[in-house]
Coordinates of C-alpha atoms (C1' of nucleotides) in Angstrom, one line a residue:
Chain A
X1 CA 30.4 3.0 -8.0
X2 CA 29.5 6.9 -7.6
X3 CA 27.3 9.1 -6.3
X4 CA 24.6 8.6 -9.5
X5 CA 24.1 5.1 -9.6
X6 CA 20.9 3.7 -9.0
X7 CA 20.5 2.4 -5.1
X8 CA 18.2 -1.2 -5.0
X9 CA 15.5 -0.6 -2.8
X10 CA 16.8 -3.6 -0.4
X11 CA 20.1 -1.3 0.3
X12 CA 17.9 2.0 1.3
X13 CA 15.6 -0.3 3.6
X14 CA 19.1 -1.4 5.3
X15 CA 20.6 2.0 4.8
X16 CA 17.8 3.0 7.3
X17 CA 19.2 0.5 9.5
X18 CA 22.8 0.8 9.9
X19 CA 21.8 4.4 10.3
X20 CA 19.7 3.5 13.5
X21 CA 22.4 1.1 14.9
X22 CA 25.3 3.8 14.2
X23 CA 23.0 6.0 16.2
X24 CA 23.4 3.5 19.2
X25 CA 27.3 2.9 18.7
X26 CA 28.0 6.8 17.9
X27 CA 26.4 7.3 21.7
X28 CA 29.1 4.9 23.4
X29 CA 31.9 7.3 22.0
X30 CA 33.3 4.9 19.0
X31 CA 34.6 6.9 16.6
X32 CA 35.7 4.1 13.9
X33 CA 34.2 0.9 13.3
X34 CA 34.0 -2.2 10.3
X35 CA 32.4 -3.6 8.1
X36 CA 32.1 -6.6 10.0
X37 CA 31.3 -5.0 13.2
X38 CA 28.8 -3.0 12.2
X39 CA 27.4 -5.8 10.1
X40 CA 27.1 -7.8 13.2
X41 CA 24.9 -5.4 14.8
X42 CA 22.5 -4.7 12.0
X43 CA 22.0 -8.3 11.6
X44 CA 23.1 -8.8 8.5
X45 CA 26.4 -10.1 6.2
X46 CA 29.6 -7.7 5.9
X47 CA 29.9 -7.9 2.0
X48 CA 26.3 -7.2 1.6
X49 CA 27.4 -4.0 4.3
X50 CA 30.0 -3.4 1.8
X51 CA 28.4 -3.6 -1.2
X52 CA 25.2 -1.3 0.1
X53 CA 27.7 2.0 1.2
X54 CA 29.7 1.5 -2.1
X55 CA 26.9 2.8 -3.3
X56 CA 26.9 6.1 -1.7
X57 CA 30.7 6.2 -2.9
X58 CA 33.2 4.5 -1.2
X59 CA 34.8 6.5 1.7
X60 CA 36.6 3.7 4.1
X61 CA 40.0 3.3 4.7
X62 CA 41.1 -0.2 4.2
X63 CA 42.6 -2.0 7.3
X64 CA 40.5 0.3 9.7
X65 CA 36.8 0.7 8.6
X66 CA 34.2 3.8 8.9
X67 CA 34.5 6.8 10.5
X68 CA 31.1 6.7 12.2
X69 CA 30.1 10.1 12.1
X70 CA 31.1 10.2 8.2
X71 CA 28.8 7.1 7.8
X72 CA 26.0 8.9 9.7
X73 CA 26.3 11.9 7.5
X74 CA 26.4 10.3 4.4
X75 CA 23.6 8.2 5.1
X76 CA 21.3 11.0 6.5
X77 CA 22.4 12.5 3.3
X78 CA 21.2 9.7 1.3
X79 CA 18.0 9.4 3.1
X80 CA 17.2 12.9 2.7
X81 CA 16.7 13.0 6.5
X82 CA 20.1 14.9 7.4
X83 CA 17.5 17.7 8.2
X84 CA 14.0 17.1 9.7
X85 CA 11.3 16.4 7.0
X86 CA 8.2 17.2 7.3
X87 CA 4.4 14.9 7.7
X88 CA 1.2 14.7 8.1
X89 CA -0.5 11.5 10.0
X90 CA -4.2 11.4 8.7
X91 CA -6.6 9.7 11.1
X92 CA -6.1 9.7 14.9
X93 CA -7.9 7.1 16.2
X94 CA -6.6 3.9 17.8
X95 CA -3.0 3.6 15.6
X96 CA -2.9 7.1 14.9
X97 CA -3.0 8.1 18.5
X98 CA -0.2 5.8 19.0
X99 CA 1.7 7.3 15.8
X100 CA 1.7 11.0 17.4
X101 CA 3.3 10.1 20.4
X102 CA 5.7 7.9 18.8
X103 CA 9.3 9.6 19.6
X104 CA 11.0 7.6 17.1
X105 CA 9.9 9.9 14.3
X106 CA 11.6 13.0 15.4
X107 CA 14.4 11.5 16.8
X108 CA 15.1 9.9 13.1
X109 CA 14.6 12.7 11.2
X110 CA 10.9 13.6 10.7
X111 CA 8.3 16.3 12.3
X112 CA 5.0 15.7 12.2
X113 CA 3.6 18.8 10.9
X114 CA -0.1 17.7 11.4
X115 CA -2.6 16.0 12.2
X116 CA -6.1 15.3 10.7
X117 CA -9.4 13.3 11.0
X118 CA -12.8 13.4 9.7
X119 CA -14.5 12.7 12.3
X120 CA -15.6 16.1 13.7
X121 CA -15.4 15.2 17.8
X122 CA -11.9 14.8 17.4
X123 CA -11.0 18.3 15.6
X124 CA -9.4 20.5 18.8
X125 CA -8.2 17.5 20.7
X126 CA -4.8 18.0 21.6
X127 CA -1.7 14.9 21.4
X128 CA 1.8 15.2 22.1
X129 CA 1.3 18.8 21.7
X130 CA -0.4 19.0 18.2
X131 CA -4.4 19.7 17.7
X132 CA -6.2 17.8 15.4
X133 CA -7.7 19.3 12.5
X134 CA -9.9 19.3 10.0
X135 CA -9.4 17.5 6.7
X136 CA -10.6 21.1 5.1
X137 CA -7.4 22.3 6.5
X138 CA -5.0 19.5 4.9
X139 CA -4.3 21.2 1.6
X140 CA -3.4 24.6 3.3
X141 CA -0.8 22.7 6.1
X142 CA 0.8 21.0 3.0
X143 CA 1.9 23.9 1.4
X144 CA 2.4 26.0 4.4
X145 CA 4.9 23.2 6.0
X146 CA 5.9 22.1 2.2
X147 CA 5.1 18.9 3.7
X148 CA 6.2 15.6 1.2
X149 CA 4.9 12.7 3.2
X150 CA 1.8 11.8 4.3
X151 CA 0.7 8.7 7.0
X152 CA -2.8 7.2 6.5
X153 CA -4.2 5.9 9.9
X154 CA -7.7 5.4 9.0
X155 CA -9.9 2.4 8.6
X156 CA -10.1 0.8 5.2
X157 CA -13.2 2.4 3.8
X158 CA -11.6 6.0 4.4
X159 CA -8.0 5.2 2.9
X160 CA -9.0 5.8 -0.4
X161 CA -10.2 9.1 -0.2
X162 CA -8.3 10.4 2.3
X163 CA -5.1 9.2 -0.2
X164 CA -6.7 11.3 -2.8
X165 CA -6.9 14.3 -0.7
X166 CA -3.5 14.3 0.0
X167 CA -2.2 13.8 -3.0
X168 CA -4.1 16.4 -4.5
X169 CA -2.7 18.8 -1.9
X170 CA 0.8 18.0 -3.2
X171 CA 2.1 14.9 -1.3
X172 CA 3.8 12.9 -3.1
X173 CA 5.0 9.9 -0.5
X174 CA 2.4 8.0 1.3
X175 CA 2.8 5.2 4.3
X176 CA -0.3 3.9 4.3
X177 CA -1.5 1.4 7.8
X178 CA -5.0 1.0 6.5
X179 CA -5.9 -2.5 5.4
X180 CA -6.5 -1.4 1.6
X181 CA -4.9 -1.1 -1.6
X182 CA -4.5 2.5 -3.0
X183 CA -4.3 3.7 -6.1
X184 CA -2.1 6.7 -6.8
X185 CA -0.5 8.2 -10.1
X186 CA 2.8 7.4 -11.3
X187 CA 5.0 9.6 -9.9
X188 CA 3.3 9.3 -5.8
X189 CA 5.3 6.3 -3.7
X190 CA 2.9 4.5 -1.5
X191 CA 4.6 1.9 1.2
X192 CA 2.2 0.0 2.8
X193 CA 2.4 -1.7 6.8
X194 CA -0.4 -4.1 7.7
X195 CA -0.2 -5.3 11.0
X196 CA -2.6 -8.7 10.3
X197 CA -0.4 -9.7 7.1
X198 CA 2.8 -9.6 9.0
X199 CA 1.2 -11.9 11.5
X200 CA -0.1 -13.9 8.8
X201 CA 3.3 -14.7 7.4
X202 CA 4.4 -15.6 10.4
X203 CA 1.4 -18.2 11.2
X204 CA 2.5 -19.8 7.9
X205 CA 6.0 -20.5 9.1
X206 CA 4.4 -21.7 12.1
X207 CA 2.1 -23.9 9.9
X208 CA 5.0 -25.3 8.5
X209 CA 7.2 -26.0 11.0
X210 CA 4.0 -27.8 12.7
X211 CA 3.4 -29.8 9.4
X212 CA 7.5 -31.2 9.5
X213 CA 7.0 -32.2 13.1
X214 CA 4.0 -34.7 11.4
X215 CA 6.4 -36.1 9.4
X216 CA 8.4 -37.0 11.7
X217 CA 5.7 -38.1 14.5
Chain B
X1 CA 2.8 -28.0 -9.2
X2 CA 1.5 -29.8 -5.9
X3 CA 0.9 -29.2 -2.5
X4 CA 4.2 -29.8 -1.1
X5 CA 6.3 -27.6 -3.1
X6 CA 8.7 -24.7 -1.3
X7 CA 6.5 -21.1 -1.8
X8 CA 8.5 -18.3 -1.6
X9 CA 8.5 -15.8 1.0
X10 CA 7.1 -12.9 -1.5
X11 CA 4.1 -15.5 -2.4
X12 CA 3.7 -15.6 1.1
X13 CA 3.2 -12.0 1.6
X14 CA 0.8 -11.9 -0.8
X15 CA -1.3 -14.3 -0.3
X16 CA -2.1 -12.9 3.0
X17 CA -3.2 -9.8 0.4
X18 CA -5.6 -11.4 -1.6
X19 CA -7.2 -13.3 1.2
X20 CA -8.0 -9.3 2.3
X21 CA -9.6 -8.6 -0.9
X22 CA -11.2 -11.7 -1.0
X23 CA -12.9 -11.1 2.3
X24 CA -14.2 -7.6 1.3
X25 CA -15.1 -8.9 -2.3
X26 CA -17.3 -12.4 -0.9
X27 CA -19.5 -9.7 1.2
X28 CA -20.1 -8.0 -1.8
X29 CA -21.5 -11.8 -3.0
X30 CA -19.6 -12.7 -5.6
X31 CA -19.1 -16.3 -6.4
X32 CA -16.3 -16.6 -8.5
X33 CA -13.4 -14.4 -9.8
X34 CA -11.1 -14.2 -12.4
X35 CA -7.2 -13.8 -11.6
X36 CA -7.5 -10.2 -13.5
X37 CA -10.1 -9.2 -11.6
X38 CA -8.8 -10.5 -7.8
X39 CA -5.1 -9.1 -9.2
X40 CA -6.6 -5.6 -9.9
X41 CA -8.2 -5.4 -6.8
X42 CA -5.1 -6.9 -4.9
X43 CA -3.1 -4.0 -6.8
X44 CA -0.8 -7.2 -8.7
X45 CA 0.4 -8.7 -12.0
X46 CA -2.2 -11.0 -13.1
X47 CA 0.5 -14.0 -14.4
X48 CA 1.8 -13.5 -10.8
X49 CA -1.3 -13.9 -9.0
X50 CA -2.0 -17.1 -10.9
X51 CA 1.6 -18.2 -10.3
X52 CA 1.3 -17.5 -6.2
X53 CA -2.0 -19.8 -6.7
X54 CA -0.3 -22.4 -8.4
X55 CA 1.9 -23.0 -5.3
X56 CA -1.2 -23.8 -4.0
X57 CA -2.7 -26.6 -6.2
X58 CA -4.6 -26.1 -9.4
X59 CA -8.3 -25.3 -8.8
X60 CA -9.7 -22.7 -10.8
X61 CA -11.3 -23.1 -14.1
X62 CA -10.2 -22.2 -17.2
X63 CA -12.7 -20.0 -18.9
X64 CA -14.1 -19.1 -15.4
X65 CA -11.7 -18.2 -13.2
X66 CA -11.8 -19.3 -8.9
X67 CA -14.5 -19.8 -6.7
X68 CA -14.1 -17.5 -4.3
X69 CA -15.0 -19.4 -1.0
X70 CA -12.6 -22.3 -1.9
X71 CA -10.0 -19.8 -2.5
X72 CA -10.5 -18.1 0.9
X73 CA -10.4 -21.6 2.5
X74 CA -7.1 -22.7 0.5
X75 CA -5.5 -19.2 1.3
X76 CA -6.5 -19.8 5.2
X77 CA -5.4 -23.3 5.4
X78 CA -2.1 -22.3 3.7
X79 CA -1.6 -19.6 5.8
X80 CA -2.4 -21.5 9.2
X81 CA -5.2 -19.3 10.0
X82 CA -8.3 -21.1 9.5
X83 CA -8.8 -21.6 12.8
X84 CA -8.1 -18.7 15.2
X85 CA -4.0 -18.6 16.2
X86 CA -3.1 -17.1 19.6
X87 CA -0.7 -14.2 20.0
X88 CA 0.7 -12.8 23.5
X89 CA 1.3 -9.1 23.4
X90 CA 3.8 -7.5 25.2
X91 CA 4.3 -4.0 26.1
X92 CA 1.1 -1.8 26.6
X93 CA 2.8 1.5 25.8
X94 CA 1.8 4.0 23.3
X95 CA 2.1 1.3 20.8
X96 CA 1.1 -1.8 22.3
X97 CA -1.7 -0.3 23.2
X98 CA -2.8 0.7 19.9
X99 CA -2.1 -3.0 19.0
X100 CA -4.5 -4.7 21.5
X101 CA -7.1 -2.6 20.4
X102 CA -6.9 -3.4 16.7
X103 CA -9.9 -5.4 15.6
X104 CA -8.2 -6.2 12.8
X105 CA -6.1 -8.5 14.2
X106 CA -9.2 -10.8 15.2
X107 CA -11.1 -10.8 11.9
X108 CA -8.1 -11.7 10.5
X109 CA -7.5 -14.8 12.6
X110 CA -5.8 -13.7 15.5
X111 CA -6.9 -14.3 19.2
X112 CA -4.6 -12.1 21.6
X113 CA -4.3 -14.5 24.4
X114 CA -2.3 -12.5 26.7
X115 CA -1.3 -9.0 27.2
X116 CA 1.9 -8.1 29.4
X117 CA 4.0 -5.5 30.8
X118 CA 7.4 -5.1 32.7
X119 CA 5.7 -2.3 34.3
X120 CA 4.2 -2.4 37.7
X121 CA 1.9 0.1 37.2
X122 CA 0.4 -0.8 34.4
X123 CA -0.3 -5.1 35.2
X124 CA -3.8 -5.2 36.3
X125 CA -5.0 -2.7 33.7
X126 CA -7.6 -3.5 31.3
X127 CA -7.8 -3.1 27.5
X128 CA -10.0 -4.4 25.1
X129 CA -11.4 -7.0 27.4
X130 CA -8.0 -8.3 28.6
X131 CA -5.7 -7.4 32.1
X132 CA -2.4 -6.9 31.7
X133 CA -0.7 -9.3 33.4
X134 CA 3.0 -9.6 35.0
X135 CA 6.1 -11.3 32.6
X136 CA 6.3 -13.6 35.2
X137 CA 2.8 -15.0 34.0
X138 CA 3.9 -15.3 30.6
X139 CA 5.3 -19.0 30.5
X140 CA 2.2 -19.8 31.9
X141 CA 0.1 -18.2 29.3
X142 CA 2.2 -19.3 26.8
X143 CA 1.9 -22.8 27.5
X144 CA -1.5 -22.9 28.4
X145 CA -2.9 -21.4 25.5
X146 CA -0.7 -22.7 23.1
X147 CA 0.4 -19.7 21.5
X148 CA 3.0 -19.4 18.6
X149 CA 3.5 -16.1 17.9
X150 CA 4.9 -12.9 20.5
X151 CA 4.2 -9.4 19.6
X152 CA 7.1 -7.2 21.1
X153 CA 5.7 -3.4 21.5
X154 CA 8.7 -2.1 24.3
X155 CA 11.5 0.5 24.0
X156 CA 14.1 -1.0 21.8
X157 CA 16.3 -1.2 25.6
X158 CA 13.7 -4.5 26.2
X159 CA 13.3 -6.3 23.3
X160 CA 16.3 -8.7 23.7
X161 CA 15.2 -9.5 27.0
X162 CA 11.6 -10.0 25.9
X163 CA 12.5 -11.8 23.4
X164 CA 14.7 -14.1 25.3
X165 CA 11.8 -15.1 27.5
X166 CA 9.5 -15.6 24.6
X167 CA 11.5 -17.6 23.3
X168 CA 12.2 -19.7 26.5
X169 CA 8.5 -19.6 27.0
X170 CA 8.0 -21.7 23.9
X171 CA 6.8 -18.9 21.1
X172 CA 8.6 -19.6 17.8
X173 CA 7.8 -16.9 15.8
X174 CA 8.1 -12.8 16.9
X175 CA 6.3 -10.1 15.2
X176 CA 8.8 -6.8 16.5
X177 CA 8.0 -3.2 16.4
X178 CA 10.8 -2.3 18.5
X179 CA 14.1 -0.4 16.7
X180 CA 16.2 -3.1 17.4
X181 CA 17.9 -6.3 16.0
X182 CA 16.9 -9.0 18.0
X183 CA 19.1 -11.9 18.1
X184 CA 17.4 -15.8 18.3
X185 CA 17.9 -19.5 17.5
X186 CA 17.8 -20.8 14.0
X187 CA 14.6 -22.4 14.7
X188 CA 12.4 -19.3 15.7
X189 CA 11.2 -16.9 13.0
X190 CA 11.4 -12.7 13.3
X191 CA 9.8 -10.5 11.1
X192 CA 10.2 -6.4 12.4
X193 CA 8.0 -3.5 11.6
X194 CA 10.6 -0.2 12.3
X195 CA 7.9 2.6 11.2
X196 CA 10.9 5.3 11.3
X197 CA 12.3 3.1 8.2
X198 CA 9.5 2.7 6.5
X199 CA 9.1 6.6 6.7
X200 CA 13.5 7.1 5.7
X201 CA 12.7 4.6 2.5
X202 CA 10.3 7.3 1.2
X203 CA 12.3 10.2 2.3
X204 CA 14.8 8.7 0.1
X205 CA 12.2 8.5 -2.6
X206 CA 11.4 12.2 -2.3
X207 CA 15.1 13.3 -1.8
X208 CA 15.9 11.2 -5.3
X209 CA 12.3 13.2 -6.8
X210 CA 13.9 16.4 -6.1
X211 CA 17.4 15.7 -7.0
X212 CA 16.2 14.9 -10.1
X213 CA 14.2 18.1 -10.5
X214 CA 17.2 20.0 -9.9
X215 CA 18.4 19.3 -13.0
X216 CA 15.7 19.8 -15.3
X217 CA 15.8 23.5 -13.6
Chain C
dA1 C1' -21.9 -32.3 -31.1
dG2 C1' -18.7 -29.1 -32.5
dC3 C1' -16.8 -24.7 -32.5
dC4 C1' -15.4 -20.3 -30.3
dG5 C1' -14.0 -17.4 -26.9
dC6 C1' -12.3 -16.9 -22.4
dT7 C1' -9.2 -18.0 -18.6
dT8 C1' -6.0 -20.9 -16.3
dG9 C1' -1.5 -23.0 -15.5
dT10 C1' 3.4 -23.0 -16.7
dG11 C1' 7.9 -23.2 -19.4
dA12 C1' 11.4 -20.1 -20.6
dA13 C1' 13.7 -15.7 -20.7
dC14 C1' 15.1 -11.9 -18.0
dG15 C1' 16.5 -8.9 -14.3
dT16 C1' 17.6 -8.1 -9.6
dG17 C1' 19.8 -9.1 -5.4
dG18 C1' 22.9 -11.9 -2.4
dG19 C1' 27.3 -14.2 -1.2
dC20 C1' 32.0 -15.6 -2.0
dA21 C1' 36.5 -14.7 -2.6
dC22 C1' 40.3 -11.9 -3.8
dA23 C1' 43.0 -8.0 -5.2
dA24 C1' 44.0 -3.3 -3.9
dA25 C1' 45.1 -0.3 -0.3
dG26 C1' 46.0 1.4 3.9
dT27 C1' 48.0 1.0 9.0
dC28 C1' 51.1 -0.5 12.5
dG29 C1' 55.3 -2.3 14.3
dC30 C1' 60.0 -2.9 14.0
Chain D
dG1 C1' 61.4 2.1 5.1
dC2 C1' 59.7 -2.4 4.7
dG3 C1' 56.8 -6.2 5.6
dA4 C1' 52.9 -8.3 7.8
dC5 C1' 48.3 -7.8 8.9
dT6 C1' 43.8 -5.9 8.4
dT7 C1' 39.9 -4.3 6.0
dT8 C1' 37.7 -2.3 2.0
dG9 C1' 35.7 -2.4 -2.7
dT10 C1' 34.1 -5.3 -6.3
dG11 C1' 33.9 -8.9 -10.2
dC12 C1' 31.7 -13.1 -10.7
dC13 C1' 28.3 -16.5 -10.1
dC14 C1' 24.2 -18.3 -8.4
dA15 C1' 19.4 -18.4 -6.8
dC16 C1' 15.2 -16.2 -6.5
dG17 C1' 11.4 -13.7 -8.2
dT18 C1' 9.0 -11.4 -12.1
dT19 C1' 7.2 -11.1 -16.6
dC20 C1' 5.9 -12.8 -21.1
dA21 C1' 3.6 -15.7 -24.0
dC22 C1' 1.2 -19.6 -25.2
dA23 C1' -0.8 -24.2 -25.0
dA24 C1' -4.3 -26.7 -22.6
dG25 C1' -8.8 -26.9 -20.9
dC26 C1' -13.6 -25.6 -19.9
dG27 C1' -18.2 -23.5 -20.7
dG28 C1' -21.6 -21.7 -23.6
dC29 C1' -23.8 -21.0 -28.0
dT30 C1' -25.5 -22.6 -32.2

DNA sequence: AGCCGCTTGTGAACGTGGGCACAAAGTCGC
DNA sequence: GCGACTTTGTGCCCACGTTCACAAGCGGCT
């Protein structure tokens, strides 16, 4: 399999993954490393390693493994993150605060180019050396930053909008943390992280694992 | 298709959707809804949100559609969350932080029972109502309140250590925001939130977007 | 009471993703 | 230079999840 073939979305959420973990190994000086090894420390199964970098072409050598820096590259490549990449984070109040200072973002590839709210006490406050501004200056950072992802940290009722907004200024990728459902055109990706649904699924597992020890009482 | 039937893991996910929806809808006093209606709102396939509800039982009516409060009660039930479920928190960093202040974590039936820190400094601190406390508490806590589930909000250098002692504490399910594959028996359940993913997945989205551009220029 | 229209519940087809197992291909030692 | 060993790349199969399409069932209207 080349370059063009279509990647599953399951392999780039993995891709993602190994990339992080190669970050980690690439630190303690390996410069080669396995399938199976680095399947290990992703947490996952080494054909399923296999099969996801065959899709990015297939650049091993049989009886030793990856180059690690190669894999890196290629990967970055992939994830369109082998240079920074620009976003905006939309609402700074409890989870956005914590968003702005979060050093995982640049360290992976991303630059937080600004950030906004609506609520006018918080324009001019400054966090982890950004001010926040005003949503009237959204459309203008966009396309001054060519900006391509946008973060919603707002509460439900605002998502909406604020999704609109920065769409119409030209974003076209949105994570959205706000308990809500947007609705976007066609060709605008929205991936969606809500903290009280992942907690959820978890107290159903816990619901059943408590409903088998009935059984067996 | 009854009660006791296997639901898969995607159901799962959603059903923890549409009992969102459900709550916003029910304040807007509707009685009953129609699976095309809830399924627009919950931004889903309308044959799929009938099929999730199957998994459930069979208690809508044909012609009508579902009764909104007995949905929300058969979602809740399924989900474990009909009663309040306790959570322990640890790591009161940027993040965790963030986390212990979410509201949305108690009107969605959560109780954070504990809030902890490796960090000296920070035990004895209050947020949203609640004092950090030392880890050496946590088995306590754990015990005591009969909690389930562990949030993990620490560098990614902790997390295997936290979880260890969650684990040993008696939690059985772990909710993990830290950038790191954590490693526990078959019997406890991890699900991990790794923003800087979530934000590479649509990088890869735009990088594919643009590629694709290239070639119609 | 009977018919009509609406909505549920589900069987069956389809597509995607995961896992196994093995052939191909390369390295290392002798 | 050759053989044994290691590891990749992938074809095949299976299971899961999604979608379609429709029969069955219920309420309301006449």
């Amino acid at each position: 399999m080349s370059e063009g073939r279509a990647i599953p979305e399951a392999t780039v959420a993995r891709l993602a993954v190994y990339l992080r973990v190669l970050g980690s190994l690439s630190d303690g000086g390996l410069s080669t490393i396995s399938s199976e090894a680095l399947a290990n420390a992703a947490g996952v199964n080494s054909a399923k390693l296999r099969k996801d970098l065959s899709y990015l072409g297939s650049f091993g050598t049989r009886g030793v493994g990856y180059v690690v820096e190669v894999l890196r590259e290629r990967i970055s490549t992939c994830l369109g993150v082998s240079e920074h990449r620009s976003v905006v984070l939309v609402g700074v109040g409890n989870l956005g605060h914590a968003l702005a200072g979060y050093g995982g973002f640049r360290s992976r590839g991303f630059r937080i180019a600004g950030l906004f709210d609506a609520d006018r006490r918080r324009i001019g406050e400054e966090i982890a050396g950004l001010c926040v501004q005003a949503m009237a200056e959204l459309a203008e950072v966009v396309t001054q930053e060519s900006v391509s992802i946008g973060v919603i940290a707002t509460p439900a009722e605002a998502a909406q909008e604020v999704c609109d907004r920065l769409v119409a200024a030209g974003v076209t990728s949105i994570l959205n943390f706000a308990p809500a459902v947007l609705v976007v055109p066609d060709n605008v990706d929205v991936r969606k992280v809500d903290l009280a649904v992942e907690l959820q699924i978890l107290s159903f597992h816990e619901q059943r694992k408590a409903a088998g020890l009935q059984v067996v009482l």
